[in-house]
């Protein structure tokens, strides 16, 4: 699977070494978050909790009389990783301030379909008692994450459109990854030893923004040195970046003077 030994003679890219990042969901992008239309329709929204190929949705809206209404789609089944469909219910139950009794009722009111057209945007269509509703929704930002810290991590990617004697193929990059984030300004420094025993460094920087809990960095810059010799210089982007207390992972695209790259980027939090 990993061909970097075959690419050593192709200049500096084969000297990279990073860890394989983990994904928040093994089925698709993790769509768990608070979603809404935006400030033009402030006051209602929908929560998605995803487990594998199923999403549990809870929607808080208002009835024709202006009073709050709560609807639940407990099993939106996934298709192709981007479309989720299932039945929508209105629920009633015992008073929250008293003992729980077995008189909760879930009444079917229609169906719901969510089509995610990116990691941060979707089309929501549902029907309640014969009334159809369609909305374009996005993740709601509450507070942006800060991924600053020390990691073991890096890139696994495929290189294509290669030149300068470099052949297309897979690359694996692994090293000590130091991340500094001030506001949206992100700087990442990767220290590693190349497969030829040369102490090497790559520096990557850009602005990291979040939509809900999902981060993206577009138009970042990277440059590498191998010993005292300059190496790769180019640009990169990260999207669908998901962070937690254990580390972070993202989709990676980039290019330099050798190749165009597409793959994964991530880091495991270093406890030492």
PDB file of C-alpha atoms in Angstrom:
ATOM      1  CA  UNK A   1       0.000   0.000   0.000  1.00  0.00           C
ATOM      2  CA  UNK A   2       2.743   2.497   0.981  1.00  0.00           C
ATOM      3  CA  UNK A   3       5.188   3.149  -1.807  1.00  0.00           C
ATOM      4  CA  UNK A   4       7.419   5.804  -0.334  1.00  0.00           C
ATOM      5  CA  UNK A   5      10.495   3.557  -0.602  1.00  0.00           C
ATOM      6  CA  UNK A   6       9.980   3.562  -4.369  1.00  0.00           C
ATOM      7  CA  UNK A   7       9.899   7.340  -4.392  1.00  0.00           C
ATOM      8  CA  UNK A   8      13.082   8.128  -2.477  1.00  0.00           C
ATOM      9  CA  UNK A   9      14.960   9.055  -5.615  1.00  0.00           C
ATOM     10  CA  UNK A  10      12.198  11.394  -6.632  1.00  0.00           C
ATOM     11  CA  UNK A  11      13.475  14.341  -4.532  1.00  0.00           C
ATOM     12  CA  UNK A  12      12.245  15.186  -1.094  1.00  0.00           C
ATOM     13  CA  UNK A  13       8.623  14.080  -0.854  1.00  0.00           C
ATOM     14  CA  UNK A  14       9.492  10.499   0.057  1.00  0.00           C
ATOM     15  CA  UNK A  15      11.347  11.686   3.139  1.00  0.00           C
ATOM     16  CA  UNK A  16       8.053  12.661   4.776  1.00  0.00           C
ATOM     17  CA  UNK A  17       6.597  10.420   7.499  1.00  0.00           C
ATOM     18  CA  UNK A  18       3.244  10.979   9.382  1.00  0.00           C
ATOM     19  CA  UNK A  19       0.600   8.953  11.276  1.00  0.00           C
ATOM     20  CA  UNK A  20      -2.692   7.751   9.873  1.00  0.00           C
ATOM     21  CA  UNK A  21      -5.490   9.988  11.221  1.00  0.00           C
ATOM     22  CA  UNK A  22      -8.646   8.635  12.819  1.00  0.00           C
ATOM     23  CA  UNK A  23     -12.101   9.423  11.503  1.00  0.00           C
ATOM     24  CA  UNK A  24     -14.954  10.626  13.683  1.00  0.00           C
ATOM     25  CA  UNK A  25     -17.354   8.313  11.843  1.00  0.00           C
ATOM     26  CA  UNK A  26     -16.486   5.108   9.999  1.00  0.00           C
ATOM     27  CA  UNK A  27     -19.474   5.536   7.666  1.00  0.00           C
ATOM     28  CA  UNK A  28     -19.169   9.154   6.524  1.00  0.00           C
ATOM     29  CA  UNK A  29     -18.289  12.633   7.678  1.00  0.00           C
ATOM     30  CA  UNK A  30     -19.604  13.012  11.225  1.00  0.00           C
ATOM     31  CA  UNK A  31     -22.692  15.226  10.867  1.00  0.00           C
ATOM     32  CA  UNK A  32     -23.407  15.379  14.613  1.00  0.00           C
ATOM     33  CA  UNK A  33     -23.961  19.036  15.498  1.00  0.00           C
ATOM     34  CA  UNK A  34     -26.510  21.810  16.001  1.00  0.00           C
ATOM     35  CA  UNK A  35     -27.814  22.951  12.588  1.00  0.00           C
ATOM     36  CA  UNK A  36     -29.884  25.970  11.534  1.00  0.00           C
ATOM     37  CA  UNK A  37     -30.738  28.210   8.586  1.00  0.00           C
ATOM     38  CA  UNK A  38     -28.770  31.100  10.064  1.00  0.00           C
ATOM     39  CA  UNK A  39     -29.528  34.395  11.821  1.00  0.00           C
ATOM     40  CA  UNK A  40     -32.282  35.206   9.300  1.00  0.00           C
ATOM     41  CA  UNK A  41     -34.367  32.470  10.982  1.00  0.00           C
ATOM     42  CA  UNK A  42     -33.077  32.685  14.523  1.00  0.00           C
ATOM     43  CA  UNK A  43     -35.125  30.726  17.073  1.00  0.00           C
ATOM     44  CA  UNK A  44     -35.518  27.268  15.561  1.00  0.00           C
ATOM     45  CA  UNK A  45     -33.070  24.518  14.693  1.00  0.00           C
ATOM     46  CA  UNK A  46     -32.321  20.830  14.494  1.00  0.00           C
ATOM     47  CA  UNK A  47     -29.851  18.560  16.315  1.00  0.00           C
ATOM     48  CA  UNK A  48     -28.233  15.608  14.540  1.00  0.00           C
ATOM     49  CA  UNK A  49     -26.568  12.806  16.486  1.00  0.00           C
ATOM     50  CA  UNK A  50     -24.903  10.297  14.185  1.00  0.00           C
ATOM     51  CA  UNK A  51     -23.880   6.743  15.009  1.00  0.00           C
ATOM     52  CA  UNK A  52     -22.443   4.899  12.008  1.00  0.00           C
ATOM     53  CA  UNK A  53     -25.090   5.062   9.234  1.00  0.00           C
ATOM     54  CA  UNK A  54     -27.972   6.282  11.436  1.00  0.00           C
ATOM     55  CA  UNK A  55     -28.846   9.828  12.516  1.00  0.00           C
ATOM     56  CA  UNK A  56     -31.121  10.671  15.451  1.00  0.00           C
ATOM     57  CA  UNK A  57     -32.685  14.083  14.759  1.00  0.00           C
ATOM     58  CA  UNK A  58     -34.544  16.347  17.179  1.00  0.00           C
ATOM     59  CA  UNK A  59     -36.165  19.480  15.737  1.00  0.00           C
ATOM     60  CA  UNK A  60     -37.455  22.454  17.719  1.00  0.00           C
ATOM     61  CA  UNK A  61     -39.920  24.590  15.734  1.00  0.00           C
ATOM     62  CA  UNK A  62     -43.284  26.346  16.252  1.00  0.00           C
ATOM     63  CA  UNK A  63     -46.877  25.448  15.400  1.00  0.00           C
ATOM     64  CA  UNK A  64     -49.423  27.567  13.526  1.00  0.00           C
ATOM     65  CA  UNK A  65     -50.409  29.150  16.858  1.00  0.00           C
ATOM     66  CA  UNK A  66     -46.806  30.182  17.598  1.00  0.00           C
ATOM     67  CA  UNK A  67     -46.310  27.701  20.438  1.00  0.00           C
ATOM     68  CA  UNK A  68     -43.183  25.482  20.614  1.00  0.00           C
ATOM     69  CA  UNK A  69     -43.304  22.105  18.892  1.00  0.00           C
ATOM     70  CA  UNK A  70     -40.826  19.222  19.201  1.00  0.00           C
ATOM     71  CA  UNK A  71     -40.374  16.564  16.532  1.00  0.00           C
ATOM     72  CA  UNK A  72     -38.131  13.510  16.478  1.00  0.00           C
ATOM     73  CA  UNK A  73     -36.723  11.321  13.714  1.00  0.00           C
ATOM     74  CA  UNK A  74     -35.142   8.515  15.679  1.00  0.00           C
ATOM     75  CA  UNK A  75     -33.716   6.511  12.757  1.00  0.00           C
ATOM     76  CA  UNK A  76     -32.709   8.429   9.648  1.00  0.00           C
ATOM     77  CA  UNK A  77     -31.017   5.723   7.587  1.00  0.00           C
ATOM     78  CA  UNK A  78     -27.994   6.670   5.507  1.00  0.00           C
ATOM     79  CA  UNK A  79     -27.491   6.090   1.789  1.00  0.00           C
ATOM     80  CA  UNK A  80     -24.210   6.734  -0.056  1.00  0.00           C
ATOM     81  CA  UNK A  81     -22.879   8.548   3.008  1.00  0.00           C
ATOM     82  CA  UNK A  82     -24.687  11.827   2.263  1.00  0.00           C
ATOM     83  CA  UNK A  83     -28.463  11.164   2.241  1.00  0.00           C
ATOM     84  CA  UNK A  84     -30.434  10.187   5.355  1.00  0.00           C
ATOM     85  CA  UNK A  85     -34.159   9.408   5.325  1.00  0.00           C
ATOM     86  CA  UNK A  86     -36.718   8.252   7.876  1.00  0.00           C
ATOM     87  CA  UNK A  87     -40.028   8.761   9.607  1.00  0.00           C
ATOM     88  CA  UNK A  88     -40.812  11.883  11.657  1.00  0.00           C
ATOM     89  CA  UNK A  89     -42.759  11.723  14.948  1.00  0.00           C
ATOM     90  CA  UNK A  90     -44.574  13.992  17.357  1.00  0.00           C
ATOM     91  CA  UNK A  91     -44.158  12.780  20.944  1.00  0.00           C
ATOM     92  CA  UNK A  92     -46.125  13.205  24.147  1.00  0.00           C
ATOM     93  CA  UNK A  93     -45.414  11.822  27.590  1.00  0.00           C
ATOM     94  CA  UNK A  94     -45.687  12.257  31.352  1.00  0.00           C
ATOM     95  CA  UNK A  95     -45.009  15.587  33.085  1.00  0.00           C
ATOM     96  CA  UNK A  96     -41.238  16.124  33.595  1.00  0.00           C
ATOM     97  CA  UNK A  97     -41.753  17.121  37.222  1.00  0.00           C
ATOM     98  CA  UNK A  98     -43.522  13.920  38.199  1.00  0.00           C
ATOM     99  CA  UNK A  99     -42.798  10.190  38.148  1.00  0.00           C
ATOM    100  CA  UNK A 100     -42.240   8.538  34.780  1.00  0.00           C
ATOM    101  CA  UNK A 101     -45.193   6.476  33.630  1.00  0.00           C
ATOM    102  CA  UNK A 102     -45.504   4.292  30.573  1.00  0.00           C
ATOM    103  CA  UNK A 103     -47.857   6.587  28.664  1.00  0.00           C
ATOM    104  CA  UNK A 104     -45.370   8.182  26.234  1.00  0.00           C
ATOM    105  CA  UNK A 105     -46.767   8.220  22.706  1.00  0.00           C
ATOM    106  CA  UNK A 106     -44.912   8.725  19.418  1.00  0.00           C
ATOM    107  CA  UNK A 107     -47.273   9.692  16.592  1.00  0.00           C
ATOM    108  CA  UNK A 108     -46.047   9.552  12.978  1.00  0.00           C
ATOM    109  CA  UNK A 109     -46.552  12.928  11.269  1.00  0.00           C
ATOM    110  CA  UNK A 110     -44.551  12.499   8.056  1.00  0.00           C
ATOM    111  CA  UNK A 111     -41.059  11.862   6.747  1.00  0.00           C
ATOM    112  CA  UNK A 112     -37.695  13.632   6.845  1.00  0.00           C
ATOM    113  CA  UNK A 113     -34.802  13.606   4.364  1.00  0.00           C
ATOM    114  CA  UNK A 114     -31.457  15.309   4.846  1.00  0.00           C
ATOM    115  CA  UNK A 115     -28.991  15.573   1.958  1.00  0.00           C
ATOM    116  CA  UNK A 116     -25.526  16.765   3.003  1.00  0.00           C
ATOM    117  CA  UNK A 117     -23.888  18.557   0.074  1.00  0.00           C
ATOM    118  CA  UNK A 118     -20.696  19.358   2.030  1.00  0.00           C
ATOM    119  CA  UNK A 119     -19.330  18.697   5.531  1.00  0.00           C
ATOM    120  CA  UNK A 120     -21.017  21.914   6.730  1.00  0.00           C
ATOM    121  CA  UNK A 121     -24.134  22.418   4.565  1.00  0.00           C
ATOM    122  CA  UNK A 122     -27.262  20.381   3.861  1.00  0.00           C
ATOM    123  CA  UNK A 123     -30.757  20.400   2.408  1.00  0.00           C
ATOM    124  CA  UNK A 124     -33.505  19.522   4.913  1.00  0.00           C
ATOM    125  CA  UNK A 125     -36.935  18.418   3.638  1.00  0.00           C
ATOM    126  CA  UNK A 126     -39.725  17.169   5.883  1.00  0.00           C
ATOM    127  CA  UNK A 127     -43.502  16.900   6.114  1.00  0.00           C
ATOM    128  CA  UNK A 128     -45.664  17.443   9.209  1.00  0.00           C
ATOM    129  CA  UNK A 129     -49.349  16.515   8.930  1.00  0.00           C
ATOM    130  CA  UNK A 130     -49.288  17.065   5.170  1.00  0.00           C
ATOM    131  CA  UNK A 131     -47.421  20.394   5.305  1.00  0.00           C
ATOM    132  CA  UNK A 132     -44.133  20.200   3.321  1.00  0.00           C
ATOM    133  CA  UNK A 133     -41.104  22.226   4.415  1.00  0.00           C
ATOM    134  CA  UNK A 134     -37.735  22.634   2.702  1.00  0.00           C
ATOM    135  CA  UNK A 135     -34.724  24.489   4.143  1.00  0.00           C
ATOM    136  CA  UNK A 136     -31.044  24.940   3.357  1.00  0.00           C
ATOM    137  CA  UNK A 137     -29.200  24.524   6.659  1.00  0.00           C
ATOM    138  CA  UNK A 138     -25.680  24.814   8.020  1.00  0.00           C
ATOM    139  CA  UNK A 139     -23.849  23.960  11.217  1.00  0.00           C
ATOM    140  CA  UNK A 140     -24.336  26.518  13.972  1.00  0.00           C
ATOM    141  CA  UNK A 141     -21.161  27.971  15.486  1.00  0.00           C
ATOM    142  CA  UNK A 142     -21.238  28.188  19.280  1.00  0.00           C
ATOM    143  CA  UNK A 143     -17.514  28.337  20.088  1.00  0.00           C
ATOM    144  CA  UNK A 144     -14.510  27.541  17.908  1.00  0.00           C
ATOM    145  CA  UNK A 145     -12.056  24.803  18.871  1.00  0.00           C
ATOM    146  CA  UNK A 146      -8.351  25.411  19.483  1.00  0.00           C
ATOM    147  CA  UNK A 147      -6.153  22.514  18.371  1.00  0.00           C
ATOM    148  CA  UNK A 148      -2.878  23.888  19.732  1.00  0.00           C
ATOM    149  CA  UNK A 149      -0.663  21.235  21.329  1.00  0.00           C
ATOM    150  CA  UNK A 150       1.883  18.511  20.670  1.00  0.00           C
ATOM    151  CA  UNK A 151       0.986  15.490  18.569  1.00  0.00           C
ATOM    152  CA  UNK A 152       2.328  12.476  16.779  1.00  0.00           C
ATOM    153  CA  UNK A 153       0.827  12.841  13.345  1.00  0.00           C
ATOM    154  CA  UNK A 154       0.871  13.741   9.719  1.00  0.00           C
ATOM    155  CA  UNK A 155      -0.312  12.858   6.231  1.00  0.00           C
ATOM    156  CA  UNK A 156      -1.252   9.830   4.188  1.00  0.00           C
ATOM    157  CA  UNK A 157      -2.032  10.773   0.605  1.00  0.00           C
ATOM    158  CA  UNK A 158      -1.806   9.924  -3.057  1.00  0.00           C
ATOM    159  CA  UNK A 159       0.457  12.015  -5.270  1.00  0.00           C
ATOM    160  CA  UNK A 160      -0.627  12.587  -8.880  1.00  0.00           C
ATOM    161  CA  UNK A 161       0.327  14.835 -11.802  1.00  0.00           C
ATOM    162  CA  UNK A 162       3.930  14.478 -10.677  1.00  0.00           C
ATOM    163  CA  UNK A 163       6.904  15.897 -12.534  1.00  0.00           C
ATOM    164  CA  UNK A 164      10.667  16.380 -12.118  1.00  0.00           C
ATOM    165  CA  UNK A 165      11.236  12.642 -12.317  1.00  0.00           C
ATOM    166  CA  UNK A 166       8.715  11.895  -9.535  1.00  0.00           C
ATOM    167  CA  UNK A 167       6.291   9.023 -10.150  1.00  0.00           C
ATOM    168  CA  UNK A 168       2.671   9.008  -9.014  1.00  0.00           C
ATOM    169  CA  UNK A 169       1.967   6.975  -5.892  1.00  0.00           C
ATOM    170  CA  UNK A 170       1.097   6.847  -2.208  1.00  0.00           C
ATOM    171  CA  UNK A 171       3.065   8.729   0.442  1.00  0.00           C
ATOM    172  CA  UNK A 172       3.127   8.297   4.211  1.00  0.00           C
ATOM    173  CA  UNK A 173       4.482  11.078   6.453  1.00  0.00           C
ATOM    174  CA  UNK A 174       5.044  10.697  10.218  1.00  0.00           C
ATOM    175  CA  UNK A 175       6.688  12.891  12.846  1.00  0.00           C
ATOM    176  CA  UNK A 176       6.464  15.037  15.964  1.00  0.00           C
ATOM    177  CA  UNK A 177       3.823  17.637  15.200  1.00  0.00           C
ATOM    178  CA  UNK A 178       3.763  20.900  17.197  1.00  0.00           C
ATOM    179  CA  UNK A 179       0.642  23.024  16.622  1.00  0.00           C
ATOM    180  CA  UNK A 180       0.242  26.658  17.674  1.00  0.00           C
ATOM    181  CA  UNK A 181      -3.115  28.399  17.252  1.00  0.00           C
ATOM    182  CA  UNK A 182      -3.825  32.047  18.108  1.00  0.00           C
ATOM    183  CA  UNK A 183      -7.346  32.966  17.124  1.00  0.00           C
ATOM    184  CA  UNK A 184      -7.650  31.531  13.623  1.00  0.00           C
ATOM    185  CA  UNK A 185      -3.917  31.776  12.861  1.00  0.00           C
ATOM    186  CA  UNK A 186      -2.509  28.235  12.773  1.00  0.00           C
ATOM    187  CA  UNK A 187       1.129  27.162  12.566  1.00  0.00           C
ATOM    188  CA  UNK A 188       2.255  23.517  12.464  1.00  0.00           C
ATOM    189  CA  UNK A 189       5.858  22.354  12.695  1.00  0.00           C
ATOM    190  CA  UNK A 190       6.751  18.743  11.899  1.00  0.00           C
ATOM    191  CA  UNK A 191      10.155  17.456  13.004  1.00  0.00           C
ATOM    192  CA  UNK A 192      11.146  14.046  11.668  1.00  0.00           C
ATOM    193  CA  UNK A 193      14.067  11.955  10.490  1.00  0.00           C
ATOM    194  CA  UNK A 194      13.961  11.013   6.825  1.00  0.00           C
ATOM    195  CA  UNK A 195      14.372   7.442   5.696  1.00  0.00           C
ATOM    196  CA  UNK A 196      17.940   8.353   4.740  1.00  0.00           C
ATOM    197  CA  UNK A 197      18.665   9.498   8.316  1.00  0.00           C
ATOM    198  CA  UNK A 198      18.468  13.269   7.724  1.00  0.00           C
ATOM    199  CA  UNK A 199      16.913  15.480  10.442  1.00  0.00           C
ATOM    200  CA  UNK A 200      14.135  17.315   8.610  1.00  0.00           C
ATOM    201  CA  UNK A 201      11.438  19.914   9.252  1.00  0.00           C
ATOM    202  CA  UNK A 202       8.226  20.976   7.521  1.00  0.00           C
ATOM    203  CA  UNK A 203       6.323  24.129   8.485  1.00  0.00           C
ATOM    204  CA  UNK A 204       2.653  24.566   7.540  1.00  0.00           C
ATOM    205  CA  UNK A 205       0.574  27.672   8.249  1.00  0.00           C
ATOM    206  CA  UNK A 206      -2.788  29.251   7.455  1.00  0.00           C
ATOM    207  CA  UNK A 207      -6.072  30.391   8.981  1.00  0.00           C
ATOM    208  CA  UNK A 208      -8.318  27.749  10.549  1.00  0.00           C
ATOM    209  CA  UNK A 209     -12.029  28.562  10.765  1.00  0.00           C
ATOM    210  CA  UNK A 210     -14.939  26.554  12.159  1.00  0.00           C
ATOM    211  CA  UNK A 211     -18.548  26.095  11.105  1.00  0.00           C
ATOM    212  CA  UNK A 212     -20.120  24.396  14.081  1.00  0.00           C
ATOM    213  CA  UNK A 213     -17.560  21.877  15.300  1.00  0.00           C
ATOM    214  CA  UNK A 214     -16.165  21.289  11.785  1.00  0.00           C
ATOM    215  CA  UNK A 215     -12.992  23.141  10.830  1.00  0.00           C
ATOM    216  CA  UNK A 216     -11.456  24.131   7.485  1.00  0.00           C
ATOM    217  CA  UNK A 217      -8.210  25.750   6.361  1.00  0.00           C
ATOM    218  CA  UNK A 218      -7.957  26.975   2.779  1.00  0.00           C
ATOM    219  CA  UNK A 219      -4.929  28.342   0.953  1.00  0.00           C
ATOM    220  CA  UNK A 220      -2.325  27.460   3.585  1.00  0.00           C
ATOM    221  CA  UNK A 221       1.406  27.412   2.834  1.00  0.00           C
ATOM    222  CA  UNK A 222       4.038  24.758   3.517  1.00  0.00           C
ATOM    223  CA  UNK A 223       7.804  24.572   3.173  1.00  0.00           C
ATOM    224  CA  UNK A 224      10.301  21.866   4.121  1.00  0.00           C
ATOM    225  CA  UNK A 225      14.012  21.558   4.732  1.00  0.00           C
ATOM    226  CA  UNK A 226      16.014  18.329   4.740  1.00  0.00           C
ATOM    227  CA  UNK A 227      19.121  18.923   6.792  1.00  0.00           C
ATOM    228  CA  UNK A 228      20.338  22.250   5.393  1.00  0.00           C
ATOM    229  CA  UNK A 229      18.779  21.736   1.969  1.00  0.00           C
ATOM    230  CA  UNK A 230      15.480  23.328   0.915  1.00  0.00           C
ATOM    231  CA  UNK A 231      12.772  20.904  -0.172  1.00  0.00           C
ATOM    232  CA  UNK A 232       9.064  20.992  -0.868  1.00  0.00           C
ATOM    233  CA  UNK A 233       7.341  24.383  -1.157  1.00  0.00           C
ATOM    234  CA  UNK A 234       3.640  24.684  -1.916  1.00  0.00           C
ATOM    235  CA  UNK A 235       0.096  25.231  -0.720  1.00  0.00           C
ATOM    236  CA  UNK A 236      -2.454  23.018   1.056  1.00  0.00           C
ATOM    237  CA  UNK A 237      -6.018  22.923   2.375  1.00  0.00           C
ATOM    238  CA  UNK A 238      -7.755  21.008   5.157  1.00  0.00           C
ATOM    239  CA  UNK A 239     -11.481  20.378   5.374  1.00  0.00           C
ATOM    240  CA  UNK A 240     -13.846  18.378   7.568  1.00  0.00           C
ATOM    241  CA  UNK A 241     -11.400  18.900  10.434  1.00  0.00           C
ATOM    242  CA  UNK A 242     -12.716  17.289  13.616  1.00  0.00           C
ATOM    243  CA  UNK A 243     -10.964  17.691  16.969  1.00  0.00           C
ATOM    244  CA  UNK A 244     -11.388  16.155  20.416  1.00  0.00           C
ATOM    245  CA  UNK A 245      -9.291  15.566  23.536  1.00  0.00           C
ATOM    246  CA  UNK A 246      -7.439  12.699  21.819  1.00  0.00           C
ATOM    247  CA  UNK A 247      -6.371  14.530  18.668  1.00  0.00           C
ATOM    248  CA  UNK A 248      -7.694  15.777  15.351  1.00  0.00           C
ATOM    249  CA  UNK A 249      -8.284  14.545  11.794  1.00  0.00           C
ATOM    250  CA  UNK A 250      -9.051  16.194   8.459  1.00  0.00           C
ATOM    251  CA  UNK A 251      -9.161  15.708   4.714  1.00  0.00           C
ATOM    252  CA  UNK A 252      -6.004  17.007   3.024  1.00  0.00           C
ATOM    253  CA  UNK A 253      -5.297  18.417  -0.438  1.00  0.00           C
ATOM    254  CA  UNK A 254      -2.119  20.132  -1.539  1.00  0.00           C
ATOM    255  CA  UNK A 255       0.445  20.740  -4.204  1.00  0.00           C
ATOM    256  CA  UNK A 256       4.136  21.614  -4.483  1.00  0.00           C
ATOM    257  CA  UNK A 257       6.807  21.710  -7.180  1.00  0.00           C
ATOM    258  CA  UNK A 258       6.591  17.915  -7.508  1.00  0.00           C
ATOM    259  CA  UNK A 259       2.996  16.649  -7.257  1.00  0.00           C
ATOM    260  CA  UNK A 260      -0.651  17.247  -6.445  1.00  0.00           C
ATOM    261  CA  UNK A 261      -1.798  15.457  -3.269  1.00  0.00           C
ATOM    262  CA  UNK A 262      -5.114  14.170  -1.915  1.00  0.00           C
ATOM    263  CA  UNK A 263      -5.491  12.262   1.348  1.00  0.00           C
ATOM    264  CA  UNK A 264      -5.849  12.530   5.108  1.00  0.00           C
ATOM    265  CA  UNK A 265      -4.173  14.647   7.785  1.00  0.00           C
ATOM    266  CA  UNK A 266      -4.294  14.139  11.540  1.00  0.00           C
ATOM    267  CA  UNK A 267      -2.554  13.900  14.877  1.00  0.00           C
ATOM    268  CA  UNK A 268      -2.731  11.820  18.061  1.00  0.00           C
ATOM    269  CA  UNK A 269      -2.226  13.906  21.213  1.00  0.00           C
ATOM    270  CA  UNK A 270       1.254  13.392  22.661  1.00  0.00           C
ATOM    271  CA  UNK A 271       0.999  12.718  26.406  1.00  0.00           C
ATOM    272  CA  UNK A 272       4.726  13.123  27.054  1.00  0.00           C
TER     273      UNK A 272
END
